[in-house]
Short mmCIF file of N, CA and C in Angstrom, two decimals:
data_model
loop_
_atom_site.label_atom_id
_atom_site.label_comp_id
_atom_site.label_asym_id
_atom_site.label_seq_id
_atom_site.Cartn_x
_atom_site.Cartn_y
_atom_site.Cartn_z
N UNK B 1 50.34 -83.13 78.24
CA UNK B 1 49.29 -82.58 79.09
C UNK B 1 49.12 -83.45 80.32
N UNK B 2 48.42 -82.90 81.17
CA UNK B 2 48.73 -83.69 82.73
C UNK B 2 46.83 -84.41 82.77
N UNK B 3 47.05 -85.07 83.44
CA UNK B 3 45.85 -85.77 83.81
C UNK B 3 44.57 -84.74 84.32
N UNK B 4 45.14 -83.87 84.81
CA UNK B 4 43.84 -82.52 85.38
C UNK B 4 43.60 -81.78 83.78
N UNK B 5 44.00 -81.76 82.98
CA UNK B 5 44.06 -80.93 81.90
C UNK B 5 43.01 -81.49 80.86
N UNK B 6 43.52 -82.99 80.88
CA UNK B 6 42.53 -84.35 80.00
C UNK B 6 41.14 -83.92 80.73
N UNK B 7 40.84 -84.43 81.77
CA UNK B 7 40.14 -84.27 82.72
C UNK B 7 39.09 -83.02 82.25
N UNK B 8 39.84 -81.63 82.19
CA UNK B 8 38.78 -80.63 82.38
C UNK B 8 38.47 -80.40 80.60
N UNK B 9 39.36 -80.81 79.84
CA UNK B 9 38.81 -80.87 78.40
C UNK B 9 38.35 -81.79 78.24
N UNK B 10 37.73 -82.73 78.94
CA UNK B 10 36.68 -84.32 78.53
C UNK B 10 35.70 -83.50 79.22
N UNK B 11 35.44 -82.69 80.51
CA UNK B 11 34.19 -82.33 81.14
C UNK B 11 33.66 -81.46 80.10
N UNK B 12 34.61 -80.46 79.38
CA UNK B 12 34.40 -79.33 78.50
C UNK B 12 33.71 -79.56 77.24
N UNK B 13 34.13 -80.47 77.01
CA UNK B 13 33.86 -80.98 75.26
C UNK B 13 32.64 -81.64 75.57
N UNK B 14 32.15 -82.64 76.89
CA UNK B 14 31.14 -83.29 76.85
C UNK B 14 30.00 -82.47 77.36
N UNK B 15 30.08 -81.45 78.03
CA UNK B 15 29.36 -80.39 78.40
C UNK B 15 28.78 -79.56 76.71
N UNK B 16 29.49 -78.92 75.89
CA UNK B 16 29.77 -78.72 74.79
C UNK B 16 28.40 -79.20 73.66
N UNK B 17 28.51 -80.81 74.00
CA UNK B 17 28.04 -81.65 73.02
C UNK B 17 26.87 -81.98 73.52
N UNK B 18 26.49 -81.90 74.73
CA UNK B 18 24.94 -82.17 75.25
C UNK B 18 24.54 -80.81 74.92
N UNK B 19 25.06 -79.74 75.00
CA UNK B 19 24.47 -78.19 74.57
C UNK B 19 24.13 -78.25 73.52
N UNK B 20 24.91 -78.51 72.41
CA UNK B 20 24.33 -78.34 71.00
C UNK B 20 23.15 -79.35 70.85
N UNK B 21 23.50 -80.90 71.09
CA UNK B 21 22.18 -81.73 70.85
C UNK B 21 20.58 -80.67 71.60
N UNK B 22 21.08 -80.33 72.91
CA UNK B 22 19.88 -79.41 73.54
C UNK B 22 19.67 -78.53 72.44
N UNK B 23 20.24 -77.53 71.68
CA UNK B 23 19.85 -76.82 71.14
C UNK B 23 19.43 -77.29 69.94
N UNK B 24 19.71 -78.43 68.71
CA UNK B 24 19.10 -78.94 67.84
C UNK B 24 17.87 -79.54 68.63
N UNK B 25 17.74 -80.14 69.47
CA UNK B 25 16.02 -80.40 69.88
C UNK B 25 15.59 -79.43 69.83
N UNK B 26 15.79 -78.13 70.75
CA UNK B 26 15.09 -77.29 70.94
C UNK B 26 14.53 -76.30 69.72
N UNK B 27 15.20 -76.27 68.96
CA UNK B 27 15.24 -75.31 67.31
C UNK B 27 14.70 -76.37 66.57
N UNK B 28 14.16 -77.20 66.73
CA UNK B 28 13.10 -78.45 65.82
C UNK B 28 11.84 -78.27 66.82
N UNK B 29 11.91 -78.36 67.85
CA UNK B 29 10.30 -78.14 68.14
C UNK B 29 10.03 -76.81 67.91
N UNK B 30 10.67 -75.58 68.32
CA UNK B 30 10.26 -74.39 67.90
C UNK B 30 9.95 -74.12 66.75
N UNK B 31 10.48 -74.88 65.20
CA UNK B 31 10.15 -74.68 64.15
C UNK B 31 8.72 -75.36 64.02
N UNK B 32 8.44 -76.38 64.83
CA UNK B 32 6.91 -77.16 65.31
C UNK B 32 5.87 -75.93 65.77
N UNK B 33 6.16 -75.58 67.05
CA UNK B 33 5.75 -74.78 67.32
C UNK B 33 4.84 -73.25 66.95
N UNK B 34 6.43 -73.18 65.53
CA UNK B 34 5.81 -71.96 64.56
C UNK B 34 4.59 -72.58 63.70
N UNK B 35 5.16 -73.33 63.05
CA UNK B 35 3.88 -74.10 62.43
C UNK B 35 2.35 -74.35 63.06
N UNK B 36 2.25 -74.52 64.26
CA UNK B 36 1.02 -74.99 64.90
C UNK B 36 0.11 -73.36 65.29
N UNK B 37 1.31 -72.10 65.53
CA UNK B 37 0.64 -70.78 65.52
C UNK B 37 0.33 -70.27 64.47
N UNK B 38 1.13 -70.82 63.36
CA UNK B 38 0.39 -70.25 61.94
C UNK B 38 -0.82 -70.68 61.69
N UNK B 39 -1.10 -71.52 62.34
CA UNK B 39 -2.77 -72.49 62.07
C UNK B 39 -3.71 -71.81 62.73
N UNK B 40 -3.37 -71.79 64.15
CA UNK B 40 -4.07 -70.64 64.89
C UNK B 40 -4.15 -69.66 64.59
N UNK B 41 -3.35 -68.65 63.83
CA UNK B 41 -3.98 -67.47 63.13
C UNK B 41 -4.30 -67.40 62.05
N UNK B 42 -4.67 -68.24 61.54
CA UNK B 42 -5.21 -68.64 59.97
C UNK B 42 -6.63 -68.65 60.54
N UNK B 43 -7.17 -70.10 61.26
CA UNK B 43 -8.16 -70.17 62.19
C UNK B 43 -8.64 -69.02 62.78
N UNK B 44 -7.91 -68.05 63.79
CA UNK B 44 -8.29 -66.78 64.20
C UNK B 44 -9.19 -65.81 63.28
N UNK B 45 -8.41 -64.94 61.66
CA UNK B 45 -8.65 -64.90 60.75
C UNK B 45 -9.99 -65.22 60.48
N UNK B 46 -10.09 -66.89 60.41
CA UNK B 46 -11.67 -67.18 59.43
C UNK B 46 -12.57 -66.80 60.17
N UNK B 47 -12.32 -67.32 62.12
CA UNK B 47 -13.49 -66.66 63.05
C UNK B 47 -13.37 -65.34 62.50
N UNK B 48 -12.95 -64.54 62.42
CA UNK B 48 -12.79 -62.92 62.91
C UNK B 48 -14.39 -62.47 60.97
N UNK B 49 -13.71 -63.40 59.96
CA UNK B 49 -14.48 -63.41 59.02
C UNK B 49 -16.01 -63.71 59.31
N UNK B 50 -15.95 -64.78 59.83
CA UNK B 50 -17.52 -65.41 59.90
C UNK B 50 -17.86 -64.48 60.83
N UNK B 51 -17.65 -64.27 61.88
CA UNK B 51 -18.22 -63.01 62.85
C UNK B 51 -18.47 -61.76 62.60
N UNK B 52 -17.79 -61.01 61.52
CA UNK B 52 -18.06 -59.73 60.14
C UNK B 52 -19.37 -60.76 59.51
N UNK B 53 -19.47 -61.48 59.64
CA UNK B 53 -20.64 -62.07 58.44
C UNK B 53 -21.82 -62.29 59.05
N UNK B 54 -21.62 -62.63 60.57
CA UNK B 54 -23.00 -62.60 61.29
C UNK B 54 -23.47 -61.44 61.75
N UNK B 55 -22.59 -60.40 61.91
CA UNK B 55 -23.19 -59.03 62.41
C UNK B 55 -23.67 -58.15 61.29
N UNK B 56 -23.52 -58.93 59.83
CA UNK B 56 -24.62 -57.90 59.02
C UNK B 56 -25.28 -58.53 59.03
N UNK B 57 -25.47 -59.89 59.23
CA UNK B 57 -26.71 -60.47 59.04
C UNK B 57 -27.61 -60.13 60.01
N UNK B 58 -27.35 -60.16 61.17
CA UNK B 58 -27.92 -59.59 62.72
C UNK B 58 -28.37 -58.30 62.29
N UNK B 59 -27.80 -56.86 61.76
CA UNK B 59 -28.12 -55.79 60.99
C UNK B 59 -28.76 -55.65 60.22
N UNK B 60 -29.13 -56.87 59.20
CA UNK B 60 -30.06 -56.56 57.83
C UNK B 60 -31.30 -57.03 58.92
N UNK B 61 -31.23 -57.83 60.10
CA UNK B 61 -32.77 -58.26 60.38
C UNK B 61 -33.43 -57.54 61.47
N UNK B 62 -32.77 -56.57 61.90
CA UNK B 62 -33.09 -55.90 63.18
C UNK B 62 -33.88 -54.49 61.61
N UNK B 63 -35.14 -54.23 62.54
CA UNK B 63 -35.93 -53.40 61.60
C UNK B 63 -34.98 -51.89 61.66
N UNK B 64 -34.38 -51.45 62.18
CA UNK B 64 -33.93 -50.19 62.53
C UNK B 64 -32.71 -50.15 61.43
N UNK B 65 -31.90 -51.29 61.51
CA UNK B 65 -30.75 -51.44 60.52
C UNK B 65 -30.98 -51.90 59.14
N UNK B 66 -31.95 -52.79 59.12
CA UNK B 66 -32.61 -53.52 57.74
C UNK B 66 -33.65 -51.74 57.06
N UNK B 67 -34.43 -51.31 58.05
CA UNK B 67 -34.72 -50.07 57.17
C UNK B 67 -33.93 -48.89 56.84
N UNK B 68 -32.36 -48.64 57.66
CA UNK B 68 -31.60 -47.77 56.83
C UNK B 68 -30.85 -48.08 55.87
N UNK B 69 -30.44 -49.50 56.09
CA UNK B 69 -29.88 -49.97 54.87
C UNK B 69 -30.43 -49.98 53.92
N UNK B 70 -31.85 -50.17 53.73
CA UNK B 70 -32.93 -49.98 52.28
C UNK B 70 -32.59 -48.33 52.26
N UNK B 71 -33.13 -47.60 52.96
CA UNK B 71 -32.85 -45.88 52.64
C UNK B 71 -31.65 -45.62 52.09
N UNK B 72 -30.74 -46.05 52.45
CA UNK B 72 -29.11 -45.58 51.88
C UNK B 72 -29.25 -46.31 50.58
N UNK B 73 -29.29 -47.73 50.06
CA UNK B 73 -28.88 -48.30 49.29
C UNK B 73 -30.39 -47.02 47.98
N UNK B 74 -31.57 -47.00 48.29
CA UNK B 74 -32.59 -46.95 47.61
C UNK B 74 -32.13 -45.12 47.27
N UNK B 75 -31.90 -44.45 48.07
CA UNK B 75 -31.99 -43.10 48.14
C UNK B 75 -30.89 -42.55 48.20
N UNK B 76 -29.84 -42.50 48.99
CA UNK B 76 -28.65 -41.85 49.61
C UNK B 76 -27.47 -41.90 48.59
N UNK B 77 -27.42 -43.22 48.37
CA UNK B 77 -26.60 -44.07 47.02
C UNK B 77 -26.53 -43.15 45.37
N UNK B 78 -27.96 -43.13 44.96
CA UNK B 78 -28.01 -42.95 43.91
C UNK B 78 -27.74 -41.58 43.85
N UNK B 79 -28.37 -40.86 44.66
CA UNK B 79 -28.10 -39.23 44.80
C UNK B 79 -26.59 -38.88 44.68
N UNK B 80 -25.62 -39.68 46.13
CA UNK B 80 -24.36 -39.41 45.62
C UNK B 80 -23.70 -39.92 44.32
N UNK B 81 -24.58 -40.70 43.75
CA UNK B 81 -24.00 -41.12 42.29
C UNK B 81 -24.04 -40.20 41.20
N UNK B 82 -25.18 -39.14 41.31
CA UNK B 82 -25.36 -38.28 40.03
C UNK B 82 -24.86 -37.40 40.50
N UNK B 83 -24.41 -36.57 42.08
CA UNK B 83 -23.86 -36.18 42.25
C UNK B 83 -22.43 -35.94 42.34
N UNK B 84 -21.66 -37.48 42.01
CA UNK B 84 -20.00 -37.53 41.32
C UNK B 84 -19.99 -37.38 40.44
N UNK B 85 -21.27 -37.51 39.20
CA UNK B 85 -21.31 -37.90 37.94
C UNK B 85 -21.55 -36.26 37.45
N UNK B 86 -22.04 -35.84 38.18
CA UNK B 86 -22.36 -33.98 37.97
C UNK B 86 -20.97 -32.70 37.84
N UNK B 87 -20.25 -33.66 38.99
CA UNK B 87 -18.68 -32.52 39.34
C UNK B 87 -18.00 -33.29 37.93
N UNK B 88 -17.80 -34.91 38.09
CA UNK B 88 -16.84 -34.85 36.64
C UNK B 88 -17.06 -34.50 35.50
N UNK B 89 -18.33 -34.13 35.09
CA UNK B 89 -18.73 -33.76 33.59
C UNK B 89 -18.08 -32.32 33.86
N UNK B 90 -18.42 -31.79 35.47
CA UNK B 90 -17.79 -30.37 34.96
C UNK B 90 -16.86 -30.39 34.82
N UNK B 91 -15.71 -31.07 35.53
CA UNK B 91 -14.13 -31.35 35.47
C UNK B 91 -14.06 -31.33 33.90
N UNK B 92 -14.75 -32.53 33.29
CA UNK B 92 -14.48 -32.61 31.68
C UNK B 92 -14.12 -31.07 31.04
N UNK B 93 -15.60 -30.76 31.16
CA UNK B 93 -15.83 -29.52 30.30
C UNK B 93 -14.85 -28.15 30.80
N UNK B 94 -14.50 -28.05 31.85
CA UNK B 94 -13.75 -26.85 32.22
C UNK B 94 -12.14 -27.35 31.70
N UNK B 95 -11.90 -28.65 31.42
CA UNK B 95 -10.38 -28.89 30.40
C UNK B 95 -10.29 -29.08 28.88
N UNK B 96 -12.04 -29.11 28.44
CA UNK B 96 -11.67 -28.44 27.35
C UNK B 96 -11.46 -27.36 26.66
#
């Protein structure tokens, strides 16, 4: 092989070998990276929870929401309860 040949396979191979080291850094922090967004949406998640948890609470104390929620739970509730409990007895009885 001639001296231009050495030459452009030493530029090639060393070009080569700084690429891959670039790419093992780069594919180790990105696996960092993933890790630190899984936290953030874990975190995201619990806000998104506690914030479902303050808006019934905000709801049970506002009189408008705190008194339909007593009406439904006291009245609305039980009615549709004897009223499922009314169709399946007939379900029963019309398969025997």
């Amino acid at each position: 092989m001639n001296v231009a040949e050495w030459i452009i396979v030493a530029i090639l191979s060393t070009t080569l070998m700084v690429l891959l080291i670039l790419a093992i850094v780069l594919i180790v922090k990105l696996i960092g990276l993933s890790k630190e967004v899984e936290k953030v949406v874990v975190e995201g998640q619990d806000i998104a929870k506690n914030a479902n948890g303050i808006v019934s609470n905000v709801k049970g104390m506002t009189s408008i929401g705190g008194t339909m929620e007593m009406f439904v739970d006291k009245y609305i509730n039980p009615k549709l309860k004897s009223i499922m409990k009314e169709k399946e007895s007939k379900k029963n009885e019309r398969k025997d």
